[in-house]
Amino acid sequence: MSDAGFFVWLSEPLQYRFVCRGLGMALLLGVSGGLIGCVLLLRRIVLMADSFGHSLLPGIGIAYLLVGPGMGGLFIGALIAGLCTTVMSGTINRLTRLKEDAAFGSLFVLCFAGGVALMSHVAAPVDLMHYLFGNVLGVTANDLYLVTAVSCGTVIATCIGYRALLMETFDPQFFRSCGGRSFLTHLLVLGATVLNLVAALQAVGMVLALGLFILPAVTAYLWCERFGTMLIVAAGYGGVAACAGLYVSYYLNLPSGACMVGCLGVGYLLSLLISPRHGIIARVVRSRRHEQEDSPAECTIR
Amino acid sequence: MSHVLLRCTDLTICYQRRPAVHHLNLELACGSFVGVVGPNGAGKSTWLQGILGWLPLTGGTVTVADQPMARSLRRLTYLPQKRQSDVDFPVTVEGVVAMGRYQHRGLMGGFTASDQQAINAALAEMGLTPLRQRPLAQLSGGQQQRVFLARALATGADILLLDEPLAGLDAPTTQDLLQRLRAWATQDRLVIAVIHDLAAVRAWCTHVVLMNRHLIATGHPAIALTDDYLRAAYGPTFISNLPASAPAMVVP
């Protein structure tokens, strides 16, 4: 493809306003999702965040019932559902022998089941599919404002709270011993996760929302040796790959959410193979070389 | 030099009304390397966390240089027994040590020359200067422990609470760390370390706190680690491998 051809390929979809909105949404969600994903990944609570996403459904259903479709109401409904799930799993964790992951896991299937029943009752099946799988090309200007607020808030909070985030993610006990508010930071991370999940619902849906979080983060993790660099790479890659996914969706006429997550996945799969330090090829080459040289001392730092 | 830095008066800490540590009266002086000794479940970690203010005190007080604990938090640093930190975390050696200075600069404050100096000094002290740019994950267990101790040093705290800093380390590394901890104590600090190796405590510590929920003996290792006291702590069938009458090893 010539340069001019590529330019036309890039600019052609932009004549449609809904595509522009969709691209804005993809960029914003990719960036803030990448940031959140890094923290979730390093705290090893990625799957907890996933179950968190599913537990938002009853909140959305009830909000739908009360105020009808419209992102503001659904946003608040989901937020309340998220907070309730957190409090309930915390209580179960404290009062019974169940650990936090088990409490979350068992609650989320219950919530999800309730949510599916509720949604099928209050909304047309199309709407349920919409919240499960999303449609970034159907966003309104108001949706975009909300996502802009959430995304910018996430980026600003990450910049301001970088040190607290680093300490809380790396070593919460040391953070606490320095007088840091470990629990508050953890709550803020969970809060930001809920906000971003809800923001991502419209674009990619509940089932794929985690892809926007985790795929940029795992990709960056395979390349970076510093937390700050990892955040920047994940945010940048998340934004670019999500937009690329939208172009793929436009030209191949495929579902937008799946294309965005799919594009993020391509970089991840490539990184798994070719990352210079942690990739599969590098590992195989290293172990081959060691076998040939037969020098185990190479592995240790002298 | 050897003024009392940490004082616990009638300290009691309970878990759900069951006392984990009770009626502990202790005065620990600046310049001491204190070995905290006792069986598993004796309340050693609980005591350290009580000092930090993480657990509510059921009774008694903790003071640092006659000031209430809450006002002196910056004078303490803590190295937990099982770190929750992930050693595969994307961070360099220098990055970990720099975390020790964050509490002095807040969320956004830039590092000053004195911060950088403290970081460099801590790295040099623990022999980590050549490794400063290495990712933490590439280091051995002993080297990682040295990184965490360097971070504790970089905080500038003069009371170091170390919960089993020697767990899982080989003999030369253990020896090396004990030597450094003792040297730190002589530099106007109070080092309090939970250590299970009685021979190491006897050889290197200047002071012992022997406890099993309550204080059993405290003082110089030769005085506090007698067979009688050890049996009182570990049970009547306990046989210490320490030679009963051997004096504590003199360490230069």
XYZ file of C-alpha atoms in Angstrom:
554
model
C 0.000 0.000 0.000
C 1.415 3.412 -0.962
C 1.624 6.238 1.581
C -1.344 7.978 0.010
C -3.274 4.724 -0.010
C -2.552 4.175 3.661
C -3.654 7.733 4.439
C -6.925 7.159 2.611
C -7.317 3.831 4.443
C -6.838 5.656 7.751
C -8.968 8.694 7.017
C -11.876 7.124 5.175
C -13.733 5.881 8.279
C -13.225 9.264 9.960
C -15.886 10.879 7.811
C -18.430 9.096 9.988
C -19.053 10.697 13.328
C -19.846 7.390 15.056
C -16.457 6.025 14.004
C -14.701 9.107 15.391
C -16.506 8.663 18.684
C -15.667 4.984 18.690
C -11.994 5.730 18.059
C -11.940 8.291 20.856
C -13.499 5.758 23.167
C -11.082 3.015 22.116
C -8.074 5.288 22.655
C -9.230 6.475 26.073
C -10.214 3.016 27.298
C -7.028 1.459 25.947
C -4.870 3.985 27.800
C -6.604 3.846 31.176
C -7.257 0.108 30.890
C -3.533 -0.438 30.326
C -2.683 1.517 33.477
C -5.219 -0.302 35.660
C -4.235 -3.643 34.152
C -0.603 -3.227 35.238
C -1.623 -2.782 38.858
C -4.093 -5.686 38.744
C -1.499 -7.918 37.117
C 1.251 -7.122 39.603
C -1.107 -7.431 42.578
C -2.259 -10.760 41.102
C -5.918 -9.832 41.287
C -6.699 -9.940 37.577
C -9.245 -12.717 37.863
C -10.807 -11.082 40.879
C -11.322 -7.992 38.726
C -12.924 -10.193 36.088
C -15.427 -11.593 38.541
C -15.945 -8.038 39.715
C -17.022 -7.123 36.193
C -19.608 -9.888 36.109
C -21.029 -8.957 39.472
C -21.953 -5.515 38.102
C -24.751 -6.970 35.986
C -27.531 -6.968 38.610
C -26.737 -3.311 39.367
C -27.079 -2.515 35.698
C -30.341 -4.498 35.539
C -31.867 -2.659 38.485
C -30.732 0.719 37.155
C -32.234 -0.201 33.777
C -35.480 -1.020 35.541
C -35.500 2.252 37.485
C -34.163 4.845 35.065
C -34.163 3.071 31.716
C -31.229 2.874 29.292
C -28.744 5.719 29.537
C -25.189 5.456 30.639
C -25.358 7.728 33.698
C -27.923 5.613 35.526
C -26.355 2.328 34.513
C -22.981 3.657 35.614
C -24.270 4.422 39.103
C -26.131 1.097 39.282
C -22.986 -0.797 38.359
C -20.930 1.205 40.828
C -23.303 0.399 43.680
C -23.312 -3.283 42.691
C -19.492 -3.233 42.660
C -19.314 -1.663 46.105
C -21.865 -4.146 47.495
C -19.887 -7.090 46.108
C -16.690 -5.753 47.671
C -18.313 -5.268 51.056
C -20.072 -8.650 50.954
C -16.974 -10.595 49.958
C -14.996 -8.729 52.623
C -17.605 -9.725 55.204
C -17.648 -13.369 54.082
C -13.872 -13.403 54.185
C -13.874 -12.105 57.729
C -16.706 -14.072 59.240
C -16.209 -17.481 57.632
C -13.275 -19.671 56.705
C -13.590 -18.725 53.014
C -10.720 -16.723 51.561
C -11.254 -13.578 49.527
C -10.923 -15.217 46.104
C -13.425 -17.946 47.005
C -15.821 -15.370 48.420
C -15.530 -13.271 45.269
C -15.815 -16.285 42.987
C -18.948 -17.634 44.617
C -20.588 -14.215 44.833
C -19.935 -13.307 41.240
C -21.674 -16.347 39.739
C -24.675 -15.660 41.977
C -24.713 -11.993 41.010
C -24.253 -12.843 37.358
C -27.125 -15.346 37.444
C -29.355 -12.759 39.142
C -28.241 -10.149 36.647
C -28.990 -12.324 33.613
C -32.464 -13.131 34.969
C -33.107 -9.474 35.716
C -31.833 -8.226 32.373
C -33.917 -10.735 30.408
C -36.917 -9.499 32.317
C -36.351 -5.769 32.031
C -34.674 -5.473 28.658
C -34.916 -6.923 25.216
C -32.410 -9.735 24.564
C -30.567 -7.382 22.211
C -29.832 -5.090 25.147
C -28.480 -7.977 27.187
C -26.212 -8.955 24.311
C -25.170 -5.339 24.113
C -23.964 -5.310 27.716
C -22.320 -8.674 27.393
C -20.441 -7.916 24.181
C -20.678 -4.156 23.706
C -20.685 -2.039 20.598
C -18.209 0.802 20.491
C -19.719 2.192 17.301
C -23.017 2.785 19.057
C -21.723 5.238 21.659
C -23.346 8.619 22.086
C -21.617 11.917 22.802
C -22.653 11.611 26.458
C -21.068 8.172 26.725
C -17.892 9.648 25.350
C -17.872 12.473 27.924
C -18.250 9.955 30.718
C -15.448 7.766 29.409
C -13.262 10.847 28.923
C -13.823 11.802 32.563
C -13.061 8.279 33.839
C -10.025 7.858 31.636
C -8.521 11.273 32.355
C -9.218 10.758 36.043
C -7.388 7.427 35.940
C -4.376 8.907 34.151
C -4.149 11.908 36.488
C -4.590 9.762 39.600
C -1.873 7.406 38.357
C 0.524 10.310 37.792
C -0.162 11.898 41.176
C -0.285 8.659 43.129
C 2.541 6.918 41.281
C 4.706 6.408 44.355
C 1.834 5.178 46.508
C 0.775 2.843 43.716
C 4.286 1.482 43.293
C 4.756 0.880 47.022
C 1.283 -0.597 47.500
C 1.713 -2.893 44.519
C 5.242 -3.958 45.337
C 5.284 -4.229 49.116
C 2.110 -3.182 50.972
C 3.584 -3.971 54.381
C 6.572 -1.721 53.866
C 4.275 0.971 52.490
C 2.265 0.715 55.678
C 5.336 0.864 57.876
C 6.269 4.145 56.149
C 2.935 5.593 57.237
C 1.354 4.960 53.821
C -2.376 4.396 53.558
C -2.204 0.937 52.118
C -5.870 0.064 52.554
C -7.047 3.373 51.087
C -4.775 2.918 48.072
C -6.121 -0.608 47.578
C -9.689 0.690 47.755
C -8.902 3.436 45.252
C -7.442 0.845 42.882
C -10.599 -1.269 43.211
C -12.743 1.841 42.746
C -10.849 2.844 39.604
C -11.217 -0.737 38.364
C -14.997 -0.598 38.754
C -15.205 2.803 37.047
C -13.111 1.634 34.115
C -15.018 -1.647 33.842
C -18.296 0.211 33.662
C -16.827 2.659 31.171
C -15.649 -0.254 29.047
C -19.048 -1.994 29.099
C -20.440 0.129 26.299
C -17.401 -0.388 24.119
C -16.461 -4.037 24.497
C -19.046 -5.451 26.879
C -18.685 -7.211 30.167
C -17.174 -10.419 28.889
C -14.356 -8.793 26.936
C -13.776 -5.742 29.188
C -10.976 -7.516 30.990
C -9.116 -7.831 27.686
C -8.612 -4.075 27.587
C -7.045 -4.268 31.041
C -5.002 -7.391 31.022
C -3.659 -7.679 27.458
C -1.755 -4.343 27.387
C -0.423 -5.108 30.869
C 0.858 -8.618 30.129
C 2.388 -7.393 26.866
C 4.216 -4.571 28.642
C 5.259 -6.958 31.430
C 7.055 -9.117 28.868
C 9.169 -6.157 27.722
C 9.742 -3.857 30.694
C 11.987 -4.044 33.734
C 10.674 -0.923 35.459
C 7.214 -0.185 36.813
C 7.063 3.317 35.307
C 8.098 2.092 31.861
C 5.599 -0.740 32.102
C 2.779 1.732 32.812
C 3.740 3.938 29.867
C 4.152 1.017 27.446
C 0.877 -0.599 28.544
C -1.058 2.672 28.210
C 0.479 3.475 24.813
C 0.049 -0.021 23.432
C -3.490 -0.267 24.824
C -4.550 2.957 23.129
C -2.940 2.234 19.748
C -3.988 -1.425 19.518
C -7.586 -0.680 20.542
C -7.815 1.927 17.761
C -6.250 -0.498 15.298
C -8.871 -3.033 16.315
C -11.587 -0.568 15.481
C -10.192 -0.084 11.949
C -10.112 -3.850 11.509
C -13.697 -4.000 12.699
C -14.689 -1.258 10.240
C -13.031 -2.778 7.190
C -13.792 -6.440 7.871
C -17.256 -5.745 9.240
C -16.644 -7.733 12.436
C -17.833 -7.014 16.010
C -15.883 -4.057 17.392
C -15.215 -5.421 20.880
C -13.814 -8.692 19.598
C -11.587 -6.866 17.082
C -10.184 -4.490 19.707
C -9.367 -7.330 22.090
C -8.098 -9.423 19.166
C -5.690 -6.693 18.059
C -4.406 -6.344 21.619
C -3.951 -10.105 21.612
C -1.808 -10.098 18.455
C 0.851 -7.964 20.149
C 0.657 -10.167 23.220
C 1.156 -13.388 21.261
C 4.057 -11.842 19.341
C 5.624 -10.660 22.595
C 5.296 -14.130 24.069
C 7.462 -15.331 21.211
C 9.970 -12.555 20.607
C 10.393 -10.614 23.869
C 14.193 -10.439 24.203
C 14.382 -11.350 27.884
C 11.216 -13.229 28.725
C 10.007 -14.541 25.363
C 9.790 -18.221 24.458
C 12.371 -18.006 21.658
C 14.871 -16.184 23.857
C 14.418 -18.786 26.605
C 14.884 -21.692 24.220
C 17.977 -20.096 22.662
C 19.421 -19.421 26.112
C 18.881 -22.938 27.390
C 20.339 -24.396 24.156
C 23.395 -22.223 24.532
C 23.834 -23.271 28.134
C 23.520 -26.917 27.217
C 26.221 -26.493 24.576
C 28.540 -24.496 26.777
C 27.705 -26.648 29.791
C 28.378 -23.767 32.152
C 25.686 -23.466 34.814
C 27.658 -20.632 36.431
C 26.362 -18.385 33.674
C 22.974 -18.258 35.401
C 24.183 -16.669 38.592
C 25.440 -13.208 39.208
C 29.026 -13.123 40.242
C 25.089 6.785 73.336
C 23.363 4.029 75.243
C 20.232 5.892 76.287
C 16.928 4.057 76.295
C 15.390 4.380 72.832
C 12.433 2.012 72.964
C 10.408 1.382 76.068
C 7.476 -1.007 76.432
C 5.511 -0.657 79.638
C 3.108 -3.394 80.656
C 2.409 -4.122 76.998
C -0.468 -6.509 76.279
C -1.802 -7.410 72.828
C -4.770 -9.739 72.386
C -6.252 -11.551 69.424
C -9.973 -11.963 70.047
C -9.462 -11.687 73.810
C -6.667 -14.254 73.798
C -3.429 -12.586 74.838
C -0.676 -13.093 72.278
C 1.745 -10.988 74.305
C 1.081 -9.904 77.841
C 2.552 -7.622 80.474
C 5.782 -6.986 78.625
C 8.119 -4.549 80.343
C 11.257 -3.754 78.396
C 13.809 -1.020 77.878
C 16.042 -1.254 74.861
C 19.003 1.060 74.467
C 20.395 2.772 71.431
C 23.413 0.906 70.106
C 22.022 -2.557 70.855
C 21.619 -5.431 68.455
C 18.677 -7.223 70.035
C 17.917 -10.842 69.183
C 14.276 -11.752 69.802
C 14.057 -15.440 70.628
C 11.175 -17.766 71.413
C 9.180 -20.690 70.039
C 6.739 -20.406 67.145
C 3.575 -18.682 68.294
C 5.403 -16.924 71.114
C 4.127 -13.529 69.956
C 7.405 -12.235 68.513
C 5.904 -10.934 65.277
C 2.863 -9.710 67.179
C 5.117 -7.715 69.452
C 6.913 -6.093 66.506
C 3.591 -5.220 64.865
C 2.343 -3.843 68.161
C 5.375 -1.554 68.294
C 4.524 -0.364 64.779
C 0.993 0.431 65.900
C -0.558 -2.071 63.472
C -2.295 -4.003 66.209
C -4.345 -2.296 68.879
C -2.699 -2.465 72.301
C -4.997 -4.072 74.831
C -2.939 -2.466 77.546
C 0.333 -0.684 78.207
C 2.351 1.798 76.193
C 5.211 1.947 73.723
C 7.441 5.009 73.688
C 10.377 5.993 71.510
C 12.845 8.240 73.321
C 10.042 9.050 75.785
C 7.751 10.222 72.985
C 4.503 8.392 72.199
C 4.891 5.884 69.396
C 2.489 7.633 67.022
C 4.765 10.693 66.873
C 7.880 8.694 66.133
C 6.840 6.465 63.257
C 9.531 7.865 60.974
C 12.184 6.640 63.384
C 11.139 3.048 62.733
C 11.419 0.778 59.772
C 10.158 -2.767 59.421
C 11.213 -5.764 57.369
C 8.376 -8.299 57.421
C 8.847 -12.027 57.797
C 7.106 -13.072 54.619
C 7.252 -10.258 52.183
C 4.140 -9.863 50.123
C 6.311 -8.307 47.465
C 6.662 -10.194 44.248
C 10.314 -10.714 43.395
C 9.375 -10.869 39.719
C 8.194 -7.274 39.977
C 9.575 -4.947 37.289
C 11.846 -2.868 39.481
C 15.591 -2.327 39.700
C 17.739 -2.644 42.801
C 18.099 1.131 42.981
C 14.334 1.503 42.531
C 13.670 -0.629 45.610
C 16.190 1.248 47.736
C 14.759 4.598 46.540
C 11.388 3.573 48.016
C 12.997 4.074 51.399
C 13.107 7.826 50.698
C 9.533 8.279 49.486
C 8.205 8.872 52.989
C 10.437 11.943 53.248
C 9.302 13.402 49.929
C 5.610 12.582 49.825
C 3.720 11.746 46.676
C 5.213 14.250 44.290
C 8.319 15.790 45.906
C 11.504 15.453 43.886
C 14.562 13.792 45.357
C 17.181 16.137 46.794
C 20.919 15.610 46.889
C 20.589 14.252 50.427
C 18.095 11.616 49.270
C 20.408 10.513 46.499
C 23.249 10.433 48.982
C 21.241 8.238 51.362
C 20.413 5.861 48.507
C 24.028 5.689 47.347
C 25.258 5.161 50.894
C 22.750 2.361 51.516
C 23.699 0.654 48.245
C 27.401 0.955 49.056
C 26.904 -0.261 52.625
C 25.232 -3.454 51.415
C 27.714 -3.963 48.574
C 25.053 -3.437 45.935
C 26.550 -0.542 43.976
C 27.624 -2.708 41.015
C 24.138 -4.267 40.872
C 22.132 -1.056 41.186
C 20.665 -1.137 37.677
C 19.868 -4.866 37.757
C 16.256 -6.021 37.836
C 15.449 -7.397 41.285
C 14.274 -10.688 39.765
C 17.802 -11.462 38.545
C 19.272 -11.486 42.045
C 19.721 -14.456 44.354
C 17.717 -14.768 47.580
C 20.585 -13.483 49.693
C 21.163 -10.520 47.403
C 17.468 -9.677 47.465
C 17.508 -9.694 51.251
C 20.457 -7.289 51.109
C 18.406 -5.025 48.823
C 15.544 -4.945 51.332
C 17.942 -4.215 54.174
C 19.473 -1.416 52.097
C 15.999 0.031 51.670
C 15.500 -0.106 55.437
C 18.819 1.705 55.845
C 17.896 4.355 53.268
C 14.807 5.351 55.268
C 17.147 6.937 57.801
C 15.252 5.245 60.640
C 17.208 4.577 63.816
C 15.060 1.665 65.007
C 15.064 -1.337 62.682
C 12.491 -4.062 63.286
C 13.453 -7.156 61.319
C 11.205 -10.196 61.385
C 13.341 -13.270 60.658
C 15.800 -11.508 58.344
C 17.948 -14.657 58.140
C 15.236 -17.125 57.078
C 16.273 -19.222 54.105
C 19.774 -17.792 53.776
C 22.946 -19.872 53.526
C 25.674 -19.811 56.168
C 28.068 -17.261 54.588
C 25.207 -14.845 53.805
C 23.845 -15.236 57.331
C 27.277 -14.515 58.770
C 27.679 -11.495 56.520
C 24.273 -10.042 57.431
C 24.788 -10.585 61.174
C 28.055 -8.725 60.927
C 26.389 -5.815 59.142
C 23.439 -5.675 61.548
C 25.808 -5.522 64.476
C 27.785 -2.765 62.800
C 24.567 -0.802 62.177
C 23.660 -1.030 65.846
C 26.977 0.481 66.846
C 26.217 3.450 64.568
C 23.651 4.866 67.016
C 20.817 2.608 65.946
C 18.675 0.031 67.665
C 18.389 -3.176 65.652
C 15.694 -5.626 66.800
C 15.682 -8.899 64.885
C 13.674 -12.091 65.351
C 16.241 -14.865 64.958
C 15.698 -18.590 65.469
C 19.354 -19.614 65.369
C 20.361 -19.528 69.050
C 24.062 -19.927 68.284
C 23.921 -16.910 65.974
C 22.132 -14.877 68.623
C 24.692 -15.811 71.211
C 27.572 -15.014 68.896
C 26.385 -11.724 67.434
C 23.645 -10.054 69.466
C 24.463 -7.651 72.266
C 21.088 -8.180 73.905
C 18.452 -10.892 73.971
C 14.704 -10.802 74.479
C 13.562 -14.338 75.269
C 9.799 -14.600 75.246
C 6.866 -16.969 75.108
C 3.821 -14.726 75.227
C 5.424 -13.014 78.191
C 8.974 -11.951 78.808
C 11.095 -14.791 80.145
C 14.544 -13.248 80.177
C 16.270 -10.216 78.797
C 19.816 -8.985 78.879
C 23.193 -10.033 77.551
C 23.048 -13.384 75.682
C 25.265 -15.073 78.267
C 22.781 -14.125 80.966
C 19.477 -14.571 79.134
C 20.183 -17.728 77.141
C 20.774 -20.133 80.001
C 19.321 -23.641 79.885
C 16.819 -22.810 82.596
C 15.424 -19.821 80.754
C 15.436 -21.652 77.429
C 13.446 -24.532 78.963
C 11.025 -22.032 80.419
C 10.493 -20.707 76.896
C 10.638 -23.848 74.770
C 9.382 -26.478 77.246
C 11.027 -28.708 79.849
C 12.334 -31.235 77.322
C 14.229 -28.691 75.281
C 17.936 -29.363 74.917
C 19.871 -26.392 73.680
C 22.910 -27.063 71.569
C 24.680 -24.211 73.204
C 27.517 -25.186 75.525
C 26.071 -24.381 78.937
C 28.942 -22.472 80.390
C 30.577 -21.085 77.275
C 30.883 -17.347 77.335
C 29.444 -15.377 74.462
C 31.849 -15.171 71.588
C 33.729 -11.925 71.514
C 33.121 -10.128 68.293
C 35.450 -7.387 67.236
